[in-house]
Short mmCIF file of C-alpha atoms and ligand atoms in Angstrom, two decimals:
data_model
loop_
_atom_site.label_atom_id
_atom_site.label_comp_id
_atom_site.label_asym_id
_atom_site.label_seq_id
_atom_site.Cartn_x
_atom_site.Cartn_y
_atom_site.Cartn_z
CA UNK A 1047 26.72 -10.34 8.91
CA UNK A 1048 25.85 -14.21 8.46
CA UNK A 1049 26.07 -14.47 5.09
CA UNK A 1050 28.22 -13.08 1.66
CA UNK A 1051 25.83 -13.79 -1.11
CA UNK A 1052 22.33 -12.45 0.04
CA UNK A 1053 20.77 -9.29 -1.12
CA UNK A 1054 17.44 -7.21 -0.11
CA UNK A 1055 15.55 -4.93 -2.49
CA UNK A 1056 13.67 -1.84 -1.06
CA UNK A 1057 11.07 -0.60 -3.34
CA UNK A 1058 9.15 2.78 -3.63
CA UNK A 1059 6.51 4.47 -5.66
CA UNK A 1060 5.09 3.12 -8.83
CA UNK A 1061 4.27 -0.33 -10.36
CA UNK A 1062 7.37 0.37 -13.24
CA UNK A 1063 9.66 0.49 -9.67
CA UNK A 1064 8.54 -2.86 -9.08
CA UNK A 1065 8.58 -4.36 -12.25
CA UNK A 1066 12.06 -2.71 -12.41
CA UNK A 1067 13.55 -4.69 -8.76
CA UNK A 1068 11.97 -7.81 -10.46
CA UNK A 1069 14.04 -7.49 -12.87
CA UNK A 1070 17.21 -6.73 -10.70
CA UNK A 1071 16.88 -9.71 -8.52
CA UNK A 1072 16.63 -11.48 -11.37
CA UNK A 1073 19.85 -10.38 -12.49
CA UNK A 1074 21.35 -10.91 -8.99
CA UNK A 1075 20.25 -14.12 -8.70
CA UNK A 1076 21.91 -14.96 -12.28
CA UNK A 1077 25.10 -14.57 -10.07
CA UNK A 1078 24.15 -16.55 -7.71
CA UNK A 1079 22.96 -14.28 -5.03
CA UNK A 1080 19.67 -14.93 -2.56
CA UNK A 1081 17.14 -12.85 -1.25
CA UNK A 1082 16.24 -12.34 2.26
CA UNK A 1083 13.83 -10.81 4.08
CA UNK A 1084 15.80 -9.01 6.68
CA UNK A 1085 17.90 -5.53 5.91
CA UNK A 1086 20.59 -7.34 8.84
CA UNK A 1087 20.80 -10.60 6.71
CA UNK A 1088 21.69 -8.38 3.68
CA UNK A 1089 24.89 -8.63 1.63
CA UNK A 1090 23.71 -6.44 -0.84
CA UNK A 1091 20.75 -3.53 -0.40
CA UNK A 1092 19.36 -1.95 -3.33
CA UNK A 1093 17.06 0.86 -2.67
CA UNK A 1094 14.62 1.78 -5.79
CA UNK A 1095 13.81 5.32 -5.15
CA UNK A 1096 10.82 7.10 -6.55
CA UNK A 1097 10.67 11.19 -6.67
CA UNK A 1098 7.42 12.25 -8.28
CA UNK A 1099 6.49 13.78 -4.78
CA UNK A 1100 8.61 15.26 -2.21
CA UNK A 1101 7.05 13.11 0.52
CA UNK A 1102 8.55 9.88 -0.60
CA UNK A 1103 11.87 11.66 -1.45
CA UNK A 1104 11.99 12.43 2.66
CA UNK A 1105 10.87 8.95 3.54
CA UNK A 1106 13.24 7.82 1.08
CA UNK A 1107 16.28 9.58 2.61
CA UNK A 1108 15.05 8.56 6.29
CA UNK A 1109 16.09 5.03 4.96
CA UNK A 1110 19.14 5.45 3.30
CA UNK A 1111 19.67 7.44 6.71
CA UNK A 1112 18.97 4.36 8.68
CA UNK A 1113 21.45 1.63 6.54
CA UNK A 1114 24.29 4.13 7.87
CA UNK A 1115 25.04 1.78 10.65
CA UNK A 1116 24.33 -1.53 8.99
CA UNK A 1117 27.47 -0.58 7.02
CA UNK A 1118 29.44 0.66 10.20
CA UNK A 1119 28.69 -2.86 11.41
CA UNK A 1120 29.70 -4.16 8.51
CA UNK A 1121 31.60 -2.55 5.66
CA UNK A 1122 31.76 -5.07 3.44
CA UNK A 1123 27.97 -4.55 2.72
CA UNK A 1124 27.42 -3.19 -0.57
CA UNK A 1125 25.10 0.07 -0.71
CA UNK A 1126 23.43 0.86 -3.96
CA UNK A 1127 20.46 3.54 -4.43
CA UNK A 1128 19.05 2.83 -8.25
CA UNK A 1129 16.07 4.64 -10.30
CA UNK A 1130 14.37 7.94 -10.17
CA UNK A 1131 15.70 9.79 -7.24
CA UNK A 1132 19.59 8.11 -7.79
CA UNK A 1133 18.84 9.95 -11.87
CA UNK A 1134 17.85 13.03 -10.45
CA UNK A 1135 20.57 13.87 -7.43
CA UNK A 1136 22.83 11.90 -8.92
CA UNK A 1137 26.73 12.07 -7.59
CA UNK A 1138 24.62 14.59 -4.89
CA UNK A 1139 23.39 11.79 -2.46
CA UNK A 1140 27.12 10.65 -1.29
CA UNK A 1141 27.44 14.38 0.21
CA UNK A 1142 24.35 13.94 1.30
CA UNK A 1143 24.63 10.12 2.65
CA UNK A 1144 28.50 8.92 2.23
CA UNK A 1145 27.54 5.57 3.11
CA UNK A 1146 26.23 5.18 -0.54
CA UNK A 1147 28.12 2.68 -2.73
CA UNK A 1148 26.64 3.30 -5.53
CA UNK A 1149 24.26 5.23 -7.82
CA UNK A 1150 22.78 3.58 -10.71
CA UNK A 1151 20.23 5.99 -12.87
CA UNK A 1152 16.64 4.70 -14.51
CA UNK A 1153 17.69 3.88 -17.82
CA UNK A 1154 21.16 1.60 -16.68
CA UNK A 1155 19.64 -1.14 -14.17
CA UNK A 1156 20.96 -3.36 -16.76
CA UNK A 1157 24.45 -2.38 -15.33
CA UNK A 1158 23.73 -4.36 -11.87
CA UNK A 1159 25.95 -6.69 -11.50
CA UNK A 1160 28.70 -4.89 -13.68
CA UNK A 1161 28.59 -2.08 -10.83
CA UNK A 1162 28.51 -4.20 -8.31
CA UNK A 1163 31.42 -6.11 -9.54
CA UNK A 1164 33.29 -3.16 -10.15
CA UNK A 1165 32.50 -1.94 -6.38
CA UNK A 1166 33.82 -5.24 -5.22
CA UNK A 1167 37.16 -4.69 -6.71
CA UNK A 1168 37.47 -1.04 -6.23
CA UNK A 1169 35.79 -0.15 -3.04
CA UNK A 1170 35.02 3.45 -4.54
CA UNK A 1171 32.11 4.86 -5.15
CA UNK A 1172 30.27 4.63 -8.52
CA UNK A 1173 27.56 6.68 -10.45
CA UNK A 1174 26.28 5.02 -13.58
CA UNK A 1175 23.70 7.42 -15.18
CA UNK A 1176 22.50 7.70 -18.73
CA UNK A 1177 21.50 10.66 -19.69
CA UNK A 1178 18.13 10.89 -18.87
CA UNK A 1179 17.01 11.77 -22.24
CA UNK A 1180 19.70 9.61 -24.30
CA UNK A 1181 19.57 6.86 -22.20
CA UNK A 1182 17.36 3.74 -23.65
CA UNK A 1183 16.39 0.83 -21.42
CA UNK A 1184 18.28 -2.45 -22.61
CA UNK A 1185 16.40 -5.63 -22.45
CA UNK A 1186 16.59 -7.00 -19.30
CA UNK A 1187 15.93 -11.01 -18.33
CA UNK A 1188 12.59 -11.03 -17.28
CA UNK A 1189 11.89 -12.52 -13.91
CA UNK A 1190 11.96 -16.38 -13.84
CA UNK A 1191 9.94 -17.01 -10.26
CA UNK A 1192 6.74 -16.21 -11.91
CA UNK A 1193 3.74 -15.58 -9.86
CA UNK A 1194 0.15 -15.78 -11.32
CA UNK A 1195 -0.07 -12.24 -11.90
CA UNK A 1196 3.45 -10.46 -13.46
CA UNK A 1197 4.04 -6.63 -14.42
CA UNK A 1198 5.26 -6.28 -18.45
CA UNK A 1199 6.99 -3.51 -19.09
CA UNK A 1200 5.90 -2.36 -22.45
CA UNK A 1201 7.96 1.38 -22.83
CA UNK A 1202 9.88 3.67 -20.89
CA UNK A 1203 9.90 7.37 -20.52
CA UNK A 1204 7.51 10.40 -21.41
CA UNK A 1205 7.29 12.81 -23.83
CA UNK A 1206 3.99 15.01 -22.25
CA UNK A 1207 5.39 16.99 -19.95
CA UNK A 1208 3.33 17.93 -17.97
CA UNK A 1209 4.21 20.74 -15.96
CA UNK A 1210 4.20 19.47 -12.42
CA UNK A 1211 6.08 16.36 -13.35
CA UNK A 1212 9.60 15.30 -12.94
CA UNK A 1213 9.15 11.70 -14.68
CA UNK A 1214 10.04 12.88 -18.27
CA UNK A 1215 13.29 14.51 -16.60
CA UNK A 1216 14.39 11.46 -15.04
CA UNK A 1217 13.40 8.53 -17.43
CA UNK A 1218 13.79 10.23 -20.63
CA UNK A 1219 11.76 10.31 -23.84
CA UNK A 1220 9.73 7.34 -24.74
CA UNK A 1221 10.84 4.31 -25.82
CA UNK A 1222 8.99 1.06 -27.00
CA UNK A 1223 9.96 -2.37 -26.65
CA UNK A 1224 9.89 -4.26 -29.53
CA UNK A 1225 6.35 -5.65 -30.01
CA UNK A 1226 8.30 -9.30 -30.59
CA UNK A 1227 10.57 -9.45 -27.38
CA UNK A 1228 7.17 -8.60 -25.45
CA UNK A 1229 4.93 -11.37 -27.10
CA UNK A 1230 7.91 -14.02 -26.38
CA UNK A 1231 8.26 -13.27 -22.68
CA UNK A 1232 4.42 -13.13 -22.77
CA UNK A 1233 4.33 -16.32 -24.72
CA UNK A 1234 7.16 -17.71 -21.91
CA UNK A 1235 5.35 -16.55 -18.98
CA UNK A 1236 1.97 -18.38 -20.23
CA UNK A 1237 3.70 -21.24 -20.74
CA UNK A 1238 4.60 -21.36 -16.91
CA UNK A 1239 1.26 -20.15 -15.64
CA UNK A 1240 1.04 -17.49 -15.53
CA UNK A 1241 -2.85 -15.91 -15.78
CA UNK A 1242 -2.09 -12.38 -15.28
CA UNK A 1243 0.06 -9.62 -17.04
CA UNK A 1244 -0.02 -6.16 -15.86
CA UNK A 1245 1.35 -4.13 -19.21
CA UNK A 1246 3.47 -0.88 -17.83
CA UNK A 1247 4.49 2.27 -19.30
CA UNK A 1248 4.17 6.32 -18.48
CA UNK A 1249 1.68 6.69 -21.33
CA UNK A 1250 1.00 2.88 -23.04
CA UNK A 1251 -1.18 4.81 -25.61
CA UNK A 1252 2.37 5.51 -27.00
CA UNK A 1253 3.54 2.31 -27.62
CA UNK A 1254 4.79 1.63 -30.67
CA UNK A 1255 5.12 5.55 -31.94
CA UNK A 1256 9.22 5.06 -32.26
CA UNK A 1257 8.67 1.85 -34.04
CA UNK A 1258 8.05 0.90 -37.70
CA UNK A 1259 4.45 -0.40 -38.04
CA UNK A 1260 3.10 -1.26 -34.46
CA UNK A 1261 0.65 0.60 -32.01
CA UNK A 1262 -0.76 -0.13 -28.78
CA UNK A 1263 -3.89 -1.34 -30.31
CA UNK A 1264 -1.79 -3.90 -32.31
CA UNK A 1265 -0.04 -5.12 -29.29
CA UNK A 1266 -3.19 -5.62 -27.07
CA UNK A 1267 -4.69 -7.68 -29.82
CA UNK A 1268 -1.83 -9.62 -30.67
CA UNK A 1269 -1.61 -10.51 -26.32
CA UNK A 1270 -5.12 -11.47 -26.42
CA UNK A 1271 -4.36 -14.75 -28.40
CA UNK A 1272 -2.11 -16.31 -26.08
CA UNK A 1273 -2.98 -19.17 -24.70
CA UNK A 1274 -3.60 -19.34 -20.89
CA UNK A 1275 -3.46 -15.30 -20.19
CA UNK A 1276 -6.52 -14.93 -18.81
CA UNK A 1277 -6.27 -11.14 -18.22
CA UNK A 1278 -4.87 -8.44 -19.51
CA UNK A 1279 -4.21 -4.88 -17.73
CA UNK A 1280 -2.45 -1.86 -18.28
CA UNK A 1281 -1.29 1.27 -16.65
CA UNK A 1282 -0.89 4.20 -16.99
CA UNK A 1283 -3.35 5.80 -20.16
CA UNK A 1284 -3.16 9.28 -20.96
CA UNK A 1285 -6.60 10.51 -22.24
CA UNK A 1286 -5.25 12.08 -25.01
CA UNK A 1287 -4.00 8.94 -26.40
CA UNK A 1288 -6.62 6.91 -26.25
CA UNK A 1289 -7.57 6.23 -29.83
CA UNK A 1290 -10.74 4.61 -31.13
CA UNK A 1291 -8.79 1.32 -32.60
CA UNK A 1292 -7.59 0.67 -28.73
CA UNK A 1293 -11.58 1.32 -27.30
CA UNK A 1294 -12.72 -1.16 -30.35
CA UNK A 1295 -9.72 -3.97 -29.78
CA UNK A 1296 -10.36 -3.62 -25.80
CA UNK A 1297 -14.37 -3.73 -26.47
CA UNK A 1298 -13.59 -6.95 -28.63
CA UNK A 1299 -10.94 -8.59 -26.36
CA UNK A 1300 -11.90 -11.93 -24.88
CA UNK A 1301 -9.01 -11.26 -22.28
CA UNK A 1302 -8.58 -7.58 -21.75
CA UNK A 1303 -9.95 -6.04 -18.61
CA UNK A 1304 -13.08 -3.51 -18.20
CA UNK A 1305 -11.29 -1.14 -16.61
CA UNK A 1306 -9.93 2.37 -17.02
CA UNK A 1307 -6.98 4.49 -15.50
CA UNK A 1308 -7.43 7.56 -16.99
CA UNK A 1309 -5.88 10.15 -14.99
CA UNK A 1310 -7.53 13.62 -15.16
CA UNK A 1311 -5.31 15.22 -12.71
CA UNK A 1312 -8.17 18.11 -13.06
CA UNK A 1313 -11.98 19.21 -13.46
CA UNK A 1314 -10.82 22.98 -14.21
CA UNK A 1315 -10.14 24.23 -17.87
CA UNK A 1316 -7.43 26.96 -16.69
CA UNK A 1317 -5.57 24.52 -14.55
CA UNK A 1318 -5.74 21.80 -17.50
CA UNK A 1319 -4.08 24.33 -19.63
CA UNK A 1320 -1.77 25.40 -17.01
CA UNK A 1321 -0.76 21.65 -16.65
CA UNK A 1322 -0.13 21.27 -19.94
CA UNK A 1323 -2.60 18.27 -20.09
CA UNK A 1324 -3.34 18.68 -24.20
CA UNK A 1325 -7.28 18.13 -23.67
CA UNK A 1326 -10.20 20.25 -21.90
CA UNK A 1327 -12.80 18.65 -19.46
CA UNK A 1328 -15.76 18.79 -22.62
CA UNK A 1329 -13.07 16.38 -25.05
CA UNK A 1330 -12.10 14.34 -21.45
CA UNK A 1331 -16.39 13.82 -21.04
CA UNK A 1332 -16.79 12.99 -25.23
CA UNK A 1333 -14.00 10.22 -24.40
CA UNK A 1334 -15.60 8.85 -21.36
CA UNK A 1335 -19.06 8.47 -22.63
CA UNK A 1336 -17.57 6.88 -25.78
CA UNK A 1337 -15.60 4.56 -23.55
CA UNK A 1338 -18.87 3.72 -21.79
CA UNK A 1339 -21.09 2.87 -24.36
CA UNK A 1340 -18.22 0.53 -26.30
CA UNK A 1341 -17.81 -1.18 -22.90
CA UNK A 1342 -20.74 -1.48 -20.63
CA UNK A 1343 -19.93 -2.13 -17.18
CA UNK A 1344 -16.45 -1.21 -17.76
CA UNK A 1345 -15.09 0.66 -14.61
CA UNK A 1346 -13.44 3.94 -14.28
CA UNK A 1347 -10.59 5.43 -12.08
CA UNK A 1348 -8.31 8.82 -12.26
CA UNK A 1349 -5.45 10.20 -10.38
CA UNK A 1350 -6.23 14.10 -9.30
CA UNK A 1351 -3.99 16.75 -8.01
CA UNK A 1352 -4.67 18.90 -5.60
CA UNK A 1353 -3.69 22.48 -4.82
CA UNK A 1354 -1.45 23.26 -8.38
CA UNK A 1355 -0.81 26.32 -8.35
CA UNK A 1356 -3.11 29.20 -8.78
CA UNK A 1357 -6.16 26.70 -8.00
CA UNK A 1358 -8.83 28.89 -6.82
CA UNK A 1359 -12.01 28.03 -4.51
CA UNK A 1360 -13.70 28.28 -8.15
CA UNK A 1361 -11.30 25.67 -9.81
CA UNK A 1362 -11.38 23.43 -6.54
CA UNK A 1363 -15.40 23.39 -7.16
CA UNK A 1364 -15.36 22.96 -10.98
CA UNK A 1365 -13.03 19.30 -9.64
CA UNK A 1366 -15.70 18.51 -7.51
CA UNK A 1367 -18.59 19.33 -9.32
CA UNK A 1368 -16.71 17.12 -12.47
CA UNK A 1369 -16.08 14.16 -10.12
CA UNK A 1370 -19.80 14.45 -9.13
CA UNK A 1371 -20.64 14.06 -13.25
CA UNK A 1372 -18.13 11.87 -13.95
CA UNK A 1373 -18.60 9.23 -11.30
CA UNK A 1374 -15.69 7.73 -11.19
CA UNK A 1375 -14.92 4.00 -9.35
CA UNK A 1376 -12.29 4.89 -7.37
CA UNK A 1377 -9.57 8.60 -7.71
CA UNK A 1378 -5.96 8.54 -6.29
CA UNK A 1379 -5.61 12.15 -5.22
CA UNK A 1380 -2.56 14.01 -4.68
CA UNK A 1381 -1.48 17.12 -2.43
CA UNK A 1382 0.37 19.11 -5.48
CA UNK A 1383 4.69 18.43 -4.84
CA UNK A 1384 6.70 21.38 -5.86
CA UNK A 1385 9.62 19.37 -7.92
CA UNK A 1386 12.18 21.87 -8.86
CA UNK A 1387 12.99 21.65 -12.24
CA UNK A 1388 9.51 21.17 -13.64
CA UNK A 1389 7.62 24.51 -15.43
CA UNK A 1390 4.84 24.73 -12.06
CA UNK A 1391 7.69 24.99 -9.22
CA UNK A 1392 8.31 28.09 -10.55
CA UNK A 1393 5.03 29.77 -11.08
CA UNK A 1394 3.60 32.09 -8.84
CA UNK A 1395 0.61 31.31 -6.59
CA UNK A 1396 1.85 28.32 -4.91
CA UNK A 1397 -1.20 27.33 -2.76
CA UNK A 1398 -0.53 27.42 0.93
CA UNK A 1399 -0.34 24.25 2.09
CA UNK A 1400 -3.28 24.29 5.09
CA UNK A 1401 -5.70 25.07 1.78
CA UNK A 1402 -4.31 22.16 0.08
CA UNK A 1403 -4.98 19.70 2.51
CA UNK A 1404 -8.62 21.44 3.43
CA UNK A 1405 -9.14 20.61 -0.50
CA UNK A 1406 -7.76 17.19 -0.29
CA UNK A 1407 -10.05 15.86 2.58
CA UNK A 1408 -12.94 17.82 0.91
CA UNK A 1409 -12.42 15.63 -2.46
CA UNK A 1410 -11.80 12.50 -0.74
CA UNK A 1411 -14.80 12.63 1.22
CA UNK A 1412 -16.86 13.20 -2.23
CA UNK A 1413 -15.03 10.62 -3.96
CA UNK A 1414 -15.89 8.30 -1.30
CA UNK A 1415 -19.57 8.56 -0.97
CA UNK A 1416 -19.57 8.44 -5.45
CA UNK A 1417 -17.11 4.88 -4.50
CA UNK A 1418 -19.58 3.27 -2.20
CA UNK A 1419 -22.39 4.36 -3.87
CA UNK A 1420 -21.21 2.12 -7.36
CA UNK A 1421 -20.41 -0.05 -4.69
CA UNK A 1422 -23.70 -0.64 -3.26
CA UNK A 1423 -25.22 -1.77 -7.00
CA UNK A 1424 -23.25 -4.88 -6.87
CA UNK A 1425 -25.03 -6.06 -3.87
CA UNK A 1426 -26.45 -9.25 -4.57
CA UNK A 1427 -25.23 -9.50 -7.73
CA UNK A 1428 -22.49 -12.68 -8.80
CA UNK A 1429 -18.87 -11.68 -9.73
CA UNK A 1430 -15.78 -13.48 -11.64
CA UNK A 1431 -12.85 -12.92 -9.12
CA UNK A 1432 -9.57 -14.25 -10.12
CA UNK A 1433 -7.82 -15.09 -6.98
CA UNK A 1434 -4.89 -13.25 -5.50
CA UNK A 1435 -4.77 -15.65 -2.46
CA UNK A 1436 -5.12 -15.02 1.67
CA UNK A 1437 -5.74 -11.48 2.33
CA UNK A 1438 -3.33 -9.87 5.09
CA UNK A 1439 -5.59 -9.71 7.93
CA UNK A 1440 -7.13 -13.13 7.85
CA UNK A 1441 -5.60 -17.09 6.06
CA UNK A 1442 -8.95 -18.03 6.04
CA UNK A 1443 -10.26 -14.76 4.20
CA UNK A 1444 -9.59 -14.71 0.95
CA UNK A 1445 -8.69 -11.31 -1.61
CA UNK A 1446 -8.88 -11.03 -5.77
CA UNK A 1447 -10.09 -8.57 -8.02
CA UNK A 1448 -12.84 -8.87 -10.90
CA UNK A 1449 -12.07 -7.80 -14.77
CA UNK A 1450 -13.10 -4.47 -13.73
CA UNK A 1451 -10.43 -3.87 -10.78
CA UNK A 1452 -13.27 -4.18 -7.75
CA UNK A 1453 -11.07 -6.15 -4.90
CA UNK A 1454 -13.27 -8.73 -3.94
CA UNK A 1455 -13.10 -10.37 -0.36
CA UNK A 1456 -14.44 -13.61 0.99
CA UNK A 1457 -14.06 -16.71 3.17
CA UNK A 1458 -12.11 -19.23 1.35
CA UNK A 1459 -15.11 -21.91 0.44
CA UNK A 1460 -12.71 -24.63 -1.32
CA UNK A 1461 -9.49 -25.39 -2.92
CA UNK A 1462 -9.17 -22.19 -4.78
CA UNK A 1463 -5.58 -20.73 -5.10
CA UNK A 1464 -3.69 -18.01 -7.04
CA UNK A 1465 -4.69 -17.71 -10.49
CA UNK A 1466 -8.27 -19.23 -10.46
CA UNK A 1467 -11.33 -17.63 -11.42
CA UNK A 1468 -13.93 -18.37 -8.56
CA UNK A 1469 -17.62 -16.61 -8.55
CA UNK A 1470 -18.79 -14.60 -6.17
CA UNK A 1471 -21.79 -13.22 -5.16
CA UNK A 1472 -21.72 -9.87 -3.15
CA UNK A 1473 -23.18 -9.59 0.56
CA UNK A 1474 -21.20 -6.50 1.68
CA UNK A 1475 -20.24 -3.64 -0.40
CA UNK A 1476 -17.83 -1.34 1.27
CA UNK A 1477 -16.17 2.22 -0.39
CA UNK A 1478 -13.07 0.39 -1.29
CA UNK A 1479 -13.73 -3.34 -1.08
CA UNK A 1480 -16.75 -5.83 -1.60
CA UNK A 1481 -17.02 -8.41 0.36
CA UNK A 1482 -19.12 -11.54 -0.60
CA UNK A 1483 -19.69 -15.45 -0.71
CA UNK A 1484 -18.07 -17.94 -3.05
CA UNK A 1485 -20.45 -19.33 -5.19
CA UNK A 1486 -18.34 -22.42 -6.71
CA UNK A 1487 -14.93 -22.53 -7.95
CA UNK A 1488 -14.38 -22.98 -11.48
N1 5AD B 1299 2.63 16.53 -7.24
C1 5AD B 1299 1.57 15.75 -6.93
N2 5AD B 1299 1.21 14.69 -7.68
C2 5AD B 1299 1.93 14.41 -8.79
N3 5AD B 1299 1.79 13.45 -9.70
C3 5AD B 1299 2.78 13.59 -10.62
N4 5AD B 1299 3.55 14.65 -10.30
C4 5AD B 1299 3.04 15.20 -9.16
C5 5AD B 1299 3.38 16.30 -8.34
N5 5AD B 1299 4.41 17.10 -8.63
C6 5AD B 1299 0.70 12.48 -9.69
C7 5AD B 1299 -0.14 12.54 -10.96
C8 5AD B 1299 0.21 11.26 -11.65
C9 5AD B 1299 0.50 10.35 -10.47
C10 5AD B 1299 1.27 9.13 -10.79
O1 5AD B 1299 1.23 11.17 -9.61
O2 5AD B 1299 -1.51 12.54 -10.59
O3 5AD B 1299 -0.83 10.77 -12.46
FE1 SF4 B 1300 4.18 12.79 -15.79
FE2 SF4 B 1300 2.35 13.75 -17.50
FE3 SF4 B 1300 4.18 11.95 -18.33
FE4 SF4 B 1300 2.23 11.17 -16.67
S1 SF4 B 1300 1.95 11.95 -18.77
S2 SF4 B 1300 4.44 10.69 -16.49
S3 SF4 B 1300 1.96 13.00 -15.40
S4 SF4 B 1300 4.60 14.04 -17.64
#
């Protein structure tokens, strides 16, 4: 090892992960350590696990798996496995992988650098876990390196339940932010140009519901003042939730983007039920056409699960016969995880997993023809893109997304760079990008 005060951050699953390692290197480099690129150059390795799925636990495990002989090459490197997965298995992962330094749990990344400290002088290993459901997130610094685009973490936690899902068991119940410490970074991050903020939470229709006198609707309006944010996201809504003050302030906003993540997970009443979802396809339609005609244009996307169990051939059709009505932009779909623990691992009727995946590519296939087809009505038609910068394939090809979440593609025309609204008019529409000419930049 070259080097004693270097660290590298693995991240997996969602966008609250990453917001979460932000905010970890940002404490690391408070104490004056560097990050690197390379596992090798590595003083310190974090990994941020994510364990809504069993297919990212595995992958997840291949890698602590593989840092085994980085620390018989070196054991002075420091070892640490943080967030969902380190919550759930807990002291379990050094039987499992005694090469572990550390395990720090969702709710206690805060703790970073008094764990690692407390490694340094010990050399034992350490868990650090809140209770999942006592636990509340302490303010964190926010990162300092600011991009064009950052993630805001707005709450933490779930309180739905759903019955397939492990997130309520291993970030907790939901708690809010206060709405000032979230204007102020806000207000910060502006300040140092930053265009974009990505607001995060399990349910952001939530926010505010453990706090005297604020709402999600109030927060989104207040963000829309400050100066310099040009747009405004958030992730993840849960239909339910979505009130009519958060359609009007978002139909209002001069900031707040067109678009829609509301995940349906499915198109079947029985398996709604059975997911504990709190809304039938007829209320999920009344919201969607109500979101439509506030904001024209807007776009739409869901998440779906496939194969929960006791789907039948006559569920799997009532999904694809509601994606076909629907019409939605874009759907992540999932094979259904069994995550034991949750109400759904243990009912009966698990669906074989061949089916699942004969379901899956049936649905994706549908989805994709209803994506290109949207697609195809921009042709010719002049986009706002703000620019993300080089796409990965080409320097001279250039990637950003309009206000309603379309990734736009095209061949860098000027000086435009990271932040900057350039227009674009669409030559190629594709099922997943659009690819076009710059117009001007603005
Ligand atoms: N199996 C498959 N997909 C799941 N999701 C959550 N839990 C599971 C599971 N056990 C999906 C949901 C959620 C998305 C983030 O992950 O669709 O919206
Ligand atoms: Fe999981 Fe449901 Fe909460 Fe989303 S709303 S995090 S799917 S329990």
């Amino acid at each position: 090892m070259k080097y004693n005060d270097t660290y590298k951050i693995l991240t997996y699953g969602c966008q609250m992960n990453e917001s979460d390692s932000a905010r970890m290197s940002m404490q690391l480099e408070s104490i004056g350590y560097k990050a690197v690129d390379s596992l090798t150059d590595a003083a310190i390795i974090l990994i941020n696990t994510c364990c809504v799925r069993e297919s990212a636990e595995n992958k997840i495990y291949g890698k602590i798996g593989e840092i085994k002989h980085l620390k018989q090459q070196n054991p002075s490197l420091i070892f640490g496995v943080v967030g969902c997965m380190a919550q759930k298995n807990g002291e379990q992962l050094f039987h499992r992988a005694p090469h572990i330094d550390f395990v720090l749990g969702t709710n206690k990344i805060h703790e970073l650098n008094n764990v690692i400290n407390e490694i340094k002088h010990s050399g034992h290993h350490l868990t650090d876990l809140a209770p999942a459901d006592g636990g509340v997130p302490q303010e964190v610094l926010p990162p300092s390196n600011n991009n064009f685009s950052v993630w805001v973490p707005i709450m933490y936690g779930c309180n739905n339940f759903c019955t397939y899902c492990i997130v309520p068991y291993v970030r907790g119940r939901e708690h809010s932010r206060s709405l000032q410490s979230i204007l102020t970074e806000v207000t910060n991050y502006a300040k140092n140009g930053v265009r974009e903020i990505t607001l995060l939470g399990q349910n952001v229709n939530s926010y505010g519901k453990d706090l005297p006198d604020t709402n999600f609707a109030k927060l989104l309006y207040e963000l829309d003042k400050i100066t310099g944010i040009e747009r405004i996201r958030y992730m993840t809504s849960h239909p339910r939730d979505l009130n009519d003050e958060v359609i009007n302030v978002i139909k209002n906003g001069r900031h707040i983007c067109t678009h829609f993540h509301l995940p349906v997970q499915h198109g079947s009443d029985r398996i709604l039920k059975a997911m504990n979802r709190g809304y039938t396809t007829t209320e999920y339609k009344t919201l969607i056409k109500k979101v439509r005609s506030a904001v024209p244009g807007c776009s739409l996307t869901t998440d779906i699960i496939v194969g929960f169990p006791g789907e039948t051939d006559e569920d799997f059709m009532s999904m694809l016969n509601f994606l076909r009505e629907i019409r939605y932009d874009a759907a992540y779909t999932f094979l259904y995880s069994q995550r034991s623990g949750t109400p759904a691992a243990a009912m009966a009727e698990q669906v074989p997993e061949n089916i699942k995946k004969k379901r899956l590519k049936q649905l994706m296939d549908l989805q994709n023809s209803i994506s290109l087809d949207i697609n195809k009505t921009f042709l010719g038609k002049t986009v706002d893109v703000m620019v993300e910068g080089p796409s990965r394939t080409d320097v001279q090809v250039y990637t950003g997304r309009t206000s309603n979440n379309k990734i736009i593609l095209w061949k860098k025309s000027g000086n435009e760079k990271p932040g900057d609204i350039v227009t674009i008019k669409i030559t190629h529409p594709q099922t997943w990008v659009l690819k076009g000419d710059a117009q001007y930049a603005k």
